[in-house]
Amino acid sequence: MSSSAIEADALLTQQRPSIVEALSHRPMESVSGIHSITQLPSTMESNDGEEEEFEFSRNYFLAKELAGSGKKSTRKISDINVVDEQELRAAAANIELKHEKEINSLVNSYKSLYPKWVFELRCGFGLLMYGFGSKKVLIEDFASTALTEYSVVVINGYLQSINLKQVVIALAEIWWEELKTKRRTSSGVSSKFQQPFNSQSMDDLLAFLHESDVEENDSFVCIVVHNIDGPGLRDSESQQYLARLASCSHIRIVASIDNVNAPLLWDKKMVHTQFNWFWYHIPTFAPYNVEGIFFPLILAHSSTAQSAKTAAIVLQSLTPNAQSMPVDALYTTARERFLVSSQVTLNSHLTEFKDHELVKTRRHSDGQDCLYIPLAADALEKLLSEINQ
């Protein structure tokens, strides 16, 4: 080795600690080798996440393409093999009730609240019972044992249809008898409230029930409404009349609800001013034996109610144009009414009805194909009421 080489090697040996020291004081990311090693895992994870997101987006749009390909399902409601309604009801009636002792004990424990409930009714509140289980037996027991001093009218909201006008007429007649019992003759009442009540309007009847010429402030007629959210009372008009009825000075309401969305039937004024509810959580866990009898079974068939219910579900799932299109109208009439824009559109609507067996085709004597609805008259009436609600 030459002397110059030896001197160069010695010089590098002397400078090596200073180079290492300088590297140790430089930021980690400024060293290219260390930077690439430390950042590699996060970069790989980022790439994996982007690939997964891309794959998810790709699958989503592929699914949308397949869904919109126009392929039509051949399944129909009539293809479902369901049991007969009477058979299903008989089987349901034979179901053994479990925890009967505990249920009776729970219901009996609520009887200690009866005096409080009466006091709140006398103060002008309405009582609203909610919670899992039928509350029919409990409320009727309360009315028959704690409200013996008052007249009570029962409305079964779980029925499919209820005539509220007849209910208000009955209330007016009862209140008229109450006035006479309290020695309030007809001369003490305005002439426009003379009997018969069935010839008067709802507004006049409600005004009569709101008359405040009775000295006793706690004199009232109690209305018990089982399932105020039931199918017979669920429409807006019925709820408005019930709210006005509850706001009458001589009317009190004790009601039950079983639908979780029942409060959506009322606005703030109805809840706090007209009904003036005092809410009670009263779970009984009792079976809905009576209420269930009047409700159409979704697993049964061959009944008018179920046929109408099925038809209503199908019609309400269609577009507004398809719902309002007369099934027996010709293409010309439908186009004049701006219900369809082409024969293809009309045929697509008719195909939808035929697939669900709401419309059938038969050949007339003159050779033309005619459309008809394979439902009985009472089923059609029920269908119209379901759609108009």
Tab-separated table of N, CA, C and O in Angstrom, residues 105-213:
chain	number	residue	atom	x	y	z
A	105	SER	N	-101.046	-11.293	38.731
A	105	SER	CA	-100.477	-10.535	39.844
A	105	SER	C	-100.076	-9.127	39.409
A	105	SER	O	-100.285	-8.144	40.141
A	106	LEU	N	-99.517	-9.026	38.209
A	106	LEU	CA	-99.118	-7.710	37.694
A	106	LEU	C	-100.332	-6.819	37.460
A	106	LEU	O	-100.332	-5.635	37.830
A	107	VAL	N	-101.388	-7.372	36.859
A	107	VAL	CA	-102.597	-6.588	36.595
A	107	VAL	C	-103.237	-6.145	37.910
A	107	VAL	O	-103.698	-4.994	38.032
A	108	ASN	N	-103.272	-7.023	38.888
A	108	ASN	CA	-103.861	-6.664	40.187
A	108	ASN	C	-103.066	-5.567	40.893
A	108	ASN	O	-103.636	-4.782	41.663
A	109	SER	N	-101.773	-5.502	40.630
A	109	SER	CA	-100.957	-4.476	41.281
A	109	SER	C	-101.319	-3.069	40.800
A	109	SER	O	-101.088	-2.089	41.515
A	110	TYR	N	-101.901	-2.961	39.601
A	110	TYR	CA	-102.279	-1.657	39.085
A	110	TYR	C	-103.557	-1.124	39.738
A	110	TYR	O	-103.869	0.067	39.599
A	111	LYS	N	-104.295	-1.970	40.438
A	111	LYS	CA	-105.548	-1.528	41.040
A	111	LYS	C	-105.324	-0.506	42.145
A	111	LYS	O	-106.236	0.259	42.477
A	112	SER	N	-104.131	-0.465	42.691
A	112	SER	CA	-103.824	0.536	43.705
A	112	SER	C	-103.789	1.950	43.115
A	112	SER	O	-103.842	2.940	43.856
A	113	LEU	N	-103.715	2.051	41.784
A	113	LEU	CA	-103.688	3.354	41.122
A	113	LEU	C	-105.085	3.890	40.818
A	113	LEU	O	-105.207	5.038	40.360
A	114	TYR	N	-106.118	3.096	41.045
A	114	TYR	CA	-107.473	3.520	40.701
A	114	TYR	C	-107.858	4.866	41.323
A	114	TYR	O	-108.385	5.747	40.622
A	115	PRO	N	-107.657	5.085	42.638
A	115	PRO	CA	-108.030	6.388	43.218
A	115	PRO	C	-107.294	7.557	42.562
A	115	PRO	O	-107.885	8.625	42.355
A	116	LYS	N	-106.036	7.351	42.220
A	116	LYS	CA	-105.267	8.405	41.562
A	116	LYS	C	-105.822	8.694	40.181
A	116	LYS	O	-105.915	9.862	39.769
A	117	TRP	N	-106.200	7.662	39.465
A	117	TRP	CA	-106.760	7.850	38.127
A	117	TRP	C	-108.076	8.630	38.184
A	117	TRP	O	-108.314	9.516	37.361
A	118	VAL	N	-108.935	8.305	39.155
A	118	VAL	CA	-110.206	9.015	39.293
A	118	VAL	C	-109.955	10.486	39.606
A	118	VAL	O	-110.605	11.384	39.052
A	119	PHE	N	-109.004	10.748	40.494
A	119	PHE	CA	-108.673	12.123	40.854
A	119	PHE	C	-108.204	12.912	39.632
A	119	PHE	O	-108.592	14.074	39.428
A	120	GLU	N	-107.380	12.302	38.797
A	120	GLU	CA	-106.864	12.989	37.613
A	120	GLU	C	-107.963	13.237	36.584
A	120	GLU	O	-107.957	14.269	35.896
A	121	LEU	N	-108.919	12.316	36.483
A	121	LEU	CA	-110.060	12.554	35.605
A	121	LEU	C	-110.893	13.723	36.108
A	121	LEU	O	-111.341	14.570	35.335
A	122	ARG	N	-111.094	13.803	37.394
A	122	ARG	CA	-111.866	14.906	37.975
A	122	ARG	C	-111.141	16.240	37.797
A	122	ARG	O	-111.770	17.292	37.746
A	123	CYS	N	-109.829	16.194	37.690
A	123	CYS	CA	-109.044	17.414	37.465
A	123	CYS	C	-109.018	17.848	36.010
A	123	CYS	O	-108.429	18.887	35.689
A	124	GLY	N	-109.617	17.059	35.139
A	124	GLY	CA	-109.701	17.451	33.737
A	124	GLY	C	-108.720	16.775	32.809
A	124	GLY	O	-108.673	17.108	31.615
A	125	PHE	N	-107.944	15.823	33.314
A	125	PHE	CA	-106.988	15.117	32.461
A	125	PHE	C	-107.658	13.948	31.750
A	125	PHE	O	-108.687	13.424	32.174
A	126	GLY	N	-107.036	13.525	30.654
A	126	GLY	CA	-107.362	12.263	30.022
A	126	GLY	C	-106.280	11.251	30.344
A	126	GLY	O	-105.119	11.622	30.521
A	127	LEU	N	-106.638	9.995	30.444
A	127	LEU	CA	-105.684	8.945	30.798
A	127	LEU	C	-105.340	8.135	29.557
A	127	LEU	O	-106.241	7.646	28.862
A	128	LEU	N	-104.057	8.005	29.276
A	128	LEU	CA	-103.593	7.232	28.122
A	128	LEU	C	-102.696	6.111	28.615
A	128	LEU	O	-101.619	6.349	29.171
A	129	MET	N	-103.136	4.866	28.422
A	129	MET	CA	-102.402	3.683	28.879
A	129	MET	C	-101.614	3.092	27.710
A	129	MET	O	-102.180	2.854	26.637
A	130	TYR	N	-100.337	2.866	27.915
A	130	TYR	CA	-99.512	2.244	26.887
A	130	TYR	C	-98.624	1.189	27.529
A	130	TYR	O	-98.430	1.152	28.752
A	131	GLY	N	-98.075	0.312	26.709
A	131	GLY	CA	-97.245	-0.778	27.204
A	131	GLY	C	-97.659	-2.086	26.557
A	131	GLY	O	-98.773	-2.227	26.029
A	132	PHE	N	-96.769	-3.055	26.611
A	132	PHE	CA	-97.018	-4.335	25.937
A	132	PHE	C	-98.111	-5.112	26.655
A	132	PHE	O	-98.137	-5.208	27.870
A	133	GLY	N	-99.009	-5.684	25.865
A	133	GLY	CA	-100.076	-6.511	26.419
A	133	GLY	C	-101.432	-5.823	26.340
A	133	GLY	O	-101.536	-4.596	26.311
A	134	SER	N	-102.487	-6.644	26.289
A	134	SER	CA	-103.846	-6.120	26.232
A	134	SER	C	-104.205	-5.433	27.550
A	134	SER	O	-103.995	-5.976	28.631
A	135	LYS	N	-104.770	-4.245	27.430
A	135	LYS	CA	-105.178	-3.475	28.610
A	135	LYS	C	-106.691	-3.396	28.725
A	135	LYS	O	-107.225	-2.640	29.543
A	136	LYS	N	-107.393	-4.192	27.932
A	136	LYS	CA	-108.852	-4.152	27.888
A	136	LYS	C	-109.470	-4.546	29.221
A	136	LYS	O	-110.337	-3.855	29.757
A	137	VAL	N	-109.036	-5.660	29.774
A	137	VAL	CA	-109.612	-6.148	31.036
A	137	VAL	C	-109.330	-5.164	32.160
A	137	VAL	O	-110.204	-4.862	32.984
A	138	LEU	N	-108.128	-4.645	32.213
A	138	LEU	CA	-107.746	-3.714	33.275
A	138	LEU	C	-108.578	-2.435	33.218
A	138	LEU	O	-109.112	-1.980	34.246
A	139	ILE	N	-108.712	-1.838	32.042
A	139	ILE	CA	-109.452	-0.577	31.919
A	139	ILE	C	-110.932	-0.782	32.207
A	139	ILE	O	-111.575	0.057	32.876
A	140	GLU	N	-111.500	-1.881	31.742
A	140	GLU	CA	-112.903	-2.134	32.012
A	140	GLU	C	-113.147	-2.414	33.490
A	140	GLU	O	-114.189	-2.044	34.045
A	141	ASP	N	-112.195	-3.055	34.159
A	141	ASP	CA	-112.320	-3.262	35.599
A	141	ASP	C	-112.269	-1.922	36.335
A	141	ASP	O	-113.020	-1.688	37.295
A	142	PHE	N	-111.393	-1.038	35.893
A	142	PHE	CA	-111.314	0.301	36.485
A	142	PHE	C	-112.628	1.052	36.309
A	142	PHE	O	-113.131	1.698	37.243
A	143	ALA	N	-113.214	0.965	35.114
A	143	ALA	CA	-114.460	1.683	34.853
A	143	ALA	C	-115.619	1.128	35.663
A	143	ALA	O	-116.461	1.892	36.157
A	144	SER	N	-115.659	-0.201	35.822
A	144	SER	CA	-116.795	-0.821	36.516
A	144	SER	C	-116.696	-0.740	38.032
A	144	SER	O	-117.708	-0.859	38.728
A	145	THR	N	-115.495	-0.528	38.568
A	145	THR	CA	-115.332	-0.491	40.018
A	145	THR	C	-115.071	0.909	40.574
A	145	THR	O	-115.524	1.242	41.674
A	146	ALA	N	-114.357	1.739	39.824
A	146	ALA	CA	-113.979	3.055	40.344
A	146	ALA	C	-114.790	4.204	39.755
A	146	ALA	O	-114.751	5.315	40.300
A	147	LEU	N	-115.505	3.962	38.672
A	147	LEU	CA	-116.281	5.027	38.034
A	147	LEU	C	-117.778	4.766	38.135
A	147	LEU	O	-118.547	5.091	37.226
A	148	THR	N	-118.195	4.193	39.241
A	148	THR	CA	-119.616	3.855	39.415
A	148	THR	C	-120.494	5.094	39.526
A	148	THR	O	-121.700	5.025	39.267
A	149	GLU	N	-119.919	6.224	39.902
A	149	GLU	CA	-120.692	7.458	40.035
A	149	GLU	C	-120.875	8.176	38.702
A	149	GLU	O	-121.601	9.176	38.647
A	150	TYR	N	-120.248	7.681	37.661
A	150	TYR	CA	-120.270	8.370	36.373
A	150	TYR	C	-120.794	7.431	35.293
A	150	TYR	O	-120.688	6.204	35.401
A	151	SER	N	-121.339	8.028	34.257
A	151	SER	CA	-121.752	7.248	33.091
A	151	SER	C	-120.520	6.951	32.242
A	151	SER	O	-119.638	7.801	32.082
A	152	VAL	N	-120.471	5.736	31.685
A	152	VAL	CA	-119.310	5.296	30.914
A	152	VAL	C	-119.772	4.771	29.561
A	152	VAL	O	-120.715	3.971	29.480
A	153	VAL	N	-119.119	5.231	28.510
A	153	VAL	CA	-119.369	4.749	27.155
A	153	VAL	C	-118.083	4.107	26.641
A	153	VAL	O	-117.002	4.694	26.761
A	154	VAL	N	-118.197	2.908	26.078
A	154	VAL	CA	-117.032	2.149	25.613
A	154	VAL	C	-116.988	2.160	24.094
A	154	VAL	O	-117.991	1.861	23.430
A	155	ILE	N	-115.820	2.507	23.546
A	155	ILE	CA	-115.575	2.458	22.104
A	155	ILE	C	-114.479	1.432	21.854
A	155	ILE	O	-113.386	1.540	22.408
A	156	ASN	N	-114.769	0.459	21.031
A	156	ASN	CA	-113.789	-0.572	20.694
A	156	ASN	C	-113.063	-0.169	19.416
A	156	ASN	O	-113.498	-0.445	18.301
A	157	GLY	N	-111.933	0.502	19.604
A	157	GLY	CA	-111.185	1.002	18.460
A	157	GLY	C	-110.542	-0.065	17.614
A	157	GLY	O	-110.082	0.219	16.500
A	158	TYR	N	-110.488	-1.300	18.105
A	158	TYR	CA	-109.888	-2.378	17.327
A	158	TYR	C	-110.817	-2.901	16.241
A	158	TYR	O	-110.401	-3.738	15.419
A	159	LEU	N	-112.078	-2.435	16.212
A	159	LEU	CA	-112.984	-2.818	15.134
A	159	LEU	C	-112.548	-2.153	13.838
A	159	LEU	O	-111.903	-1.101	13.839
A	160	GLN	N	-112.944	-2.741	12.724
A	160	GLN	CA	-112.505	-2.242	11.427
A	160	GLN	C	-113.186	-0.938	11.037
A	160	GLN	O	-112.628	-0.142	10.288
A	161	SER	N	-114.376	-0.686	11.530
A	161	SER	CA	-115.080	0.559	11.210
A	161	SER	C	-115.916	0.984	12.410
A	161	SER	O	-116.528	0.158	13.080
A	162	ILE	N	-115.939	2.305	12.673
A	162	ILE	CA	-116.666	2.858	13.817
A	162	ILE	C	-117.376	4.122	13.355
A	162	ILE	O	-116.778	4.975	12.693
A	163	ASN	N	-118.650	4.240	13.739
A	163	ASN	CA	-119.439	5.423	13.400
A	163	ASN	C	-119.372	6.392	14.573
A	163	ASN	O	-120.098	6.260	15.562
A	164	LEU	N	-118.483	7.384	14.461
A	164	LEU	CA	-118.313	8.333	15.559
A	164	LEU	C	-119.535	9.216	15.755
A	164	LEU	O	-119.798	9.675	16.869
A	165	LYS	N	-120.285	9.464	14.697
A	165	LYS	CA	-121.489	10.289	14.831
A	165	LYS	C	-122.477	9.624	15.787
A	165	LYS	O	-123.066	10.286	16.658
A	166	GLN	N	-122.647	8.304	15.668
A	166	GLN	CA	-123.545	7.595	16.567
A	166	GLN	C	-123.023	7.621	18.001
A	166	GLN	O	-123.810	7.688	18.955
A	167	VAL	N	-121.714	7.580	18.165
A	167	VAL	CA	-121.132	7.660	19.503
A	167	VAL	C	-121.430	9.010	20.149
A	167	VAL	O	-121.831	9.095	21.320
A	168	VAL	N	-121.260	10.077	19.381
A	168	VAL	CA	-121.514	11.418	19.917
A	168	VAL	C	-122.995	11.605	20.214
A	168	VAL	O	-123.363	12.244	21.221
A	169	ILE	N	-123.856	11.058	19.387
A	169	ILE	CA	-125.303	11.123	19.660
A	169	ILE	C	-125.633	10.416	20.962
A	169	ILE	O	-126.406	10.933	21.798
A	170	ALA	N	-125.059	9.232	21.166
A	170	ALA	CA	-125.281	8.506	22.419
A	170	ALA	C	-124.778	9.293	23.622
A	170	ALA	O	-125.430	9.339	24.674
A	171	LEU	N	-123.639	9.962	23.482
A	171	LEU	CA	-123.107	10.779	24.570
A	171	LEU	C	-124.034	11.953	24.879
A	171	LEU	O	-124.266	12.300	26.051
A	172	ALA	N	-124.567	12.583	23.835
A	172	ALA	CA	-125.477	13.709	24.037
A	172	ALA	C	-126.743	13.261	24.756
A	172	ALA	O	-127.248	13.968	25.652
A	173	GLU	N	-127.268	12.105	24.372
A	173	GLU	CA	-128.463	11.596	25.044
A	173	GLU	C	-128.191	11.261	26.504
A	173	GLU	O	-129.020	11.537	27.389
A	174	ILE	N	-127.032	10.690	26.777
A	174	ILE	CA	-126.668	10.382	28.163
A	174	ILE	C	-126.527	11.656	28.979
A	174	ILE	O	-127.006	11.746	30.121
A	175	TRP	N	-125.872	12.657	28.387
A	175	TRP	CA	-125.677	13.907	29.115
A	175	TRP	C	-127.002	14.634	29.339
A	175	TRP	O	-127.213	15.272	30.364
A	176	TRP	N	-127.914	14.498	28.382
A	176	TRP	CA	-129.248	15.079	28.549
A	176	TRP	C	-129.947	14.450	29.750
A	176	TRP	O	-130.585	15.165	30.556
A	177	GLU	N	-129.841	13.145	29.876
A	177	GLU	CA	-130.435	12.465	31.034
A	177	GLU	C	-129.733	12.883	32.321
A	177	GLU	O	-130.375	12.995	33.377
A	178	GLU	N	-128.442	13.111	32.254
A	178	GLU	CA	-127.709	13.572	33.438
A	178	GLU	C	-128.233	14.941	33.888
A	178	GLU	O	-128.381	15.200	35.089
A	179	LEU	N	-128.492	15.804	32.934
A	179	LEU	CA	-129.010	17.131	33.271
A	179	LEU	C	-130.375	17.034	33.947
A	179	LEU	O	-130.654	17.757	34.917
A	180	LYS	N	-131.223	16.154	33.419
A	180	LYS	CA	-132.539	16.006	34.024
A	180	LYS	C	-132.436	15.373	35.406
A	180	LYS	O	-133.196	15.714	36.307
A	181	THR	N	-131.495	14.452	35.583
A	181	THR	CA	-131.285	13.848	36.899
A	181	THR	C	-130.837	14.887	37.916
A	181	THR	O	-131.196	14.836	39.096
A	182	LYS	N	-130.062	15.833	37.487
A	182	LYS	CA	-129.591	16.904	38.367
A	182	LYS	C	-130.586	18.053	38.436
A	182	LYS	O	-130.241	19.183	38.780
A	183	ARG	N	-131.838	17.733	38.017
A	183	ARG	CA	-132.922	18.706	38.068
A	183	ARG	C	-132.664	19.921	37.183
A	183	ARG	O	-133.030	21.037	37.510
A	184	ARG	N	-131.980	19.656	36.074
A	184	ARG	CA	-131.804	20.684	35.047
A	184	ARG	C	-132.781	20.379	33.923
A	184	ARG	O	-132.545	19.485	33.108
A	185	THR	N	-133.887	21.054	33.868
A	185	THR	CA	-134.891	20.785	32.849
A	185	THR	C	-134.451	21.358	31.514
A	185	THR	O	-133.485	22.108	31.418
A	186	SER	N	-135.204	21.029	30.484
A	186	SER	CA	-134.859	21.503	29.147
A	186	SER	C	-134.942	23.019	29.035
A	186	SER	O	-134.334	23.613	28.144
A	187	SER	N	-135.706	23.683	29.928
A	187	SER	CA	-135.779	25.147	29.874
A	187	SER	C	-134.467	25.803	30.234
A	187	SER	O	-134.232	26.954	29.889
A	188	GLY	N	-133.610	25.074	30.898
A	188	GLY	CA	-132.319	25.629	31.279
A	188	GLY	C	-131.263	25.425	30.228
A	188	GLY	O	-130.125	25.814	30.403
A	189	VAL	N	-131.635	24.810	29.127
A	189	VAL	CA	-130.685	24.547	28.061
A	189	VAL	C	-131.116	25.313	26.817
A	189	VAL	O	-132.304	25.521	26.581
A	190	SER	N	-130.173	25.731	26.032
A	190	SER	CA	-130.470	26.510	24.829
A	190	SER	C	-131.400	25.733	23.912
A	190	SER	O	-131.308	24.506	23.799
A	191	SER	N	-132.303	26.440	23.232
A	191	SER	CA	-133.325	25.798	22.408
A	191	SER	C	-132.749	25.016	21.249
A	191	SER	O	-133.353	24.067	20.773
A	192	LYS	N	-131.587	25.395	20.783
A	192	LYS	CA	-131.017	24.689	19.630
A	192	LYS	C	-130.507	23.301	19.998
A	192	LYS	O	-130.145	22.523	19.134
A	193	PHE	N	-130.515	22.959	21.269
A	193	PHE	CA	-130.067	21.646	21.702
A	193	PHE	C	-131.228	20.725	22.042
A	193	PHE	O	-131.081	19.793	22.809
A	194	GLN	N	-132.402	21.011	21.529
A	194	GLN	CA	-133.550	20.159	21.794
A	194	GLN	C	-133.412	18.835	21.048
A	194	GLN	O	-132.790	18.757	19.995
A	195	GLN	N	-134.020	17.798	21.634
A	195	GLN	CA	-134.009	16.508	20.975
A	195	GLN	C	-134.920	16.551	19.734
A	195	GLN	O	-135.791	17.416	19.628
A	196	PRO	N	-134.784	15.611	18.773
A	196	PRO	CA	-133.825	14.500	18.769
A	196	PRO	C	-132.431	14.939	18.340
A	196	PRO	O	-132.276	15.816	17.500
A	197	PHE	N	-131.442	14.287	18.920
A	197	PHE	CA	-130.063	14.652	18.635
A	197	PHE	C	-129.562	14.105	17.301
A	197	PHE	O	-128.591	14.620	16.753
A	198	ASN	N	-130.204	13.044	16.812
A	198	ASN	CA	-129.699	12.432	15.581
A	198	ASN	C	-129.913	13.315	14.352
A	198	ASN	O	-129.389	13.020	13.273
A	199	SER	N	-130.686	14.387	14.494
A	199	SER	CA	-130.891	15.297	13.376
A	199	SER	C	-129.955	16.499	13.435
A	199	SER	O	-130.027	17.371	12.564
A	200	GLN	N	-129.079	16.552	14.427
A	200	GLN	CA	-128.182	17.691	14.591
A	200	GLN	C	-126.788	17.361	14.055
A	200	GLN	O	-126.407	16.203	13.942
A	201	SER	N	-126.052	18.400	13.772
A	201	SER	CA	-124.712	18.240	13.219
A	201	SER	C	-123.720	17.899	14.333
A	201	SER	O	-124.005	18.072	15.529
A	202	MET	N	-122.548	17.464	13.924
A	202	MET	CA	-121.500	17.154	14.895
A	202	MET	C	-121.103	18.398	15.681
A	202	MET	O	-120.860	18.328	16.892
A	203	ASP	N	-121.046	19.543	15.020
A	203	ASP	CA	-120.659	20.771	15.714
A	203	ASP	C	-121.662	21.133	16.803
A	203	ASP	O	-121.289	21.539	17.904
A	204	ASP	N	-122.964	20.981	16.501
A	204	ASP	CA	-123.988	21.282	17.504
A	204	ASP	C	-123.932	20.306	18.673
A	204	ASP	O	-124.101	20.701	19.835
A	205	LEU	N	-123.694	19.042	18.371
A	205	LEU	CA	-123.605	18.040	19.434
A	205	LEU	C	-122.408	18.302	20.339
A	205	LEU	O	-122.508	18.214	21.575
A	206	LEU	N	-121.266	18.627	19.754
A	206	LEU	CA	-120.075	18.926	20.547
A	206	LEU	C	-120.267	20.190	21.371
A	206	LEU	O	-119.791	20.286	22.504
A	207	ALA	N	-120.964	21.175	20.806
A	207	ALA	CA	-121.248	22.396	21.552
A	207	ALA	C	-122.147	22.107	22.747
A	207	ALA	O	-121.961	22.679	23.831
A	208	PHE	N	-123.117	21.224	22.576
A	208	PHE	CA	-123.993	20.851	23.688
A	208	PHE	C	-123.212	20.161	24.802
A	208	PHE	O	-123.406	20.446	25.990
A	209	LEU	N	-122.295	19.260	24.423
A	209	LEU	CA	-121.490	18.565	25.429
A	209	LEU	C	-120.512	19.499	26.124
A	209	LEU	O	-120.024	19.203	27.212
A	210	HIS	N	-120.242	20.636	25.508
A	210	HIS	CA	-119.297	21.584	26.089
A	210	HIS	C	-119.990	22.629	26.970
A	210	HIS	O	-119.327	23.453	27.592
A	211	GLU	N	-121.337	22.605	26.991
A	211	GLU	CA	-122.063	23.565	27.821
A	211	GLU	C	-121.639	23.422	29.277
A	211	GLU	O	-121.527	22.307	29.798
A	212	SER	N	-121.379	24.551	29.952
A	212	SER	CA	-120.869	24.529	31.330
A	212	SER	C	-121.853	25.162	32.301
A	212	SER	O	-121.535	26.069	33.044
A	213	ASP	N	-123.117	24.705	32.271
A	213	ASP	CA	-124.121	25.258	33.173
A	213	ASP	C	-124.403	24.338	34.360
A	213	ASP	O	-125.378	24.504	35.065
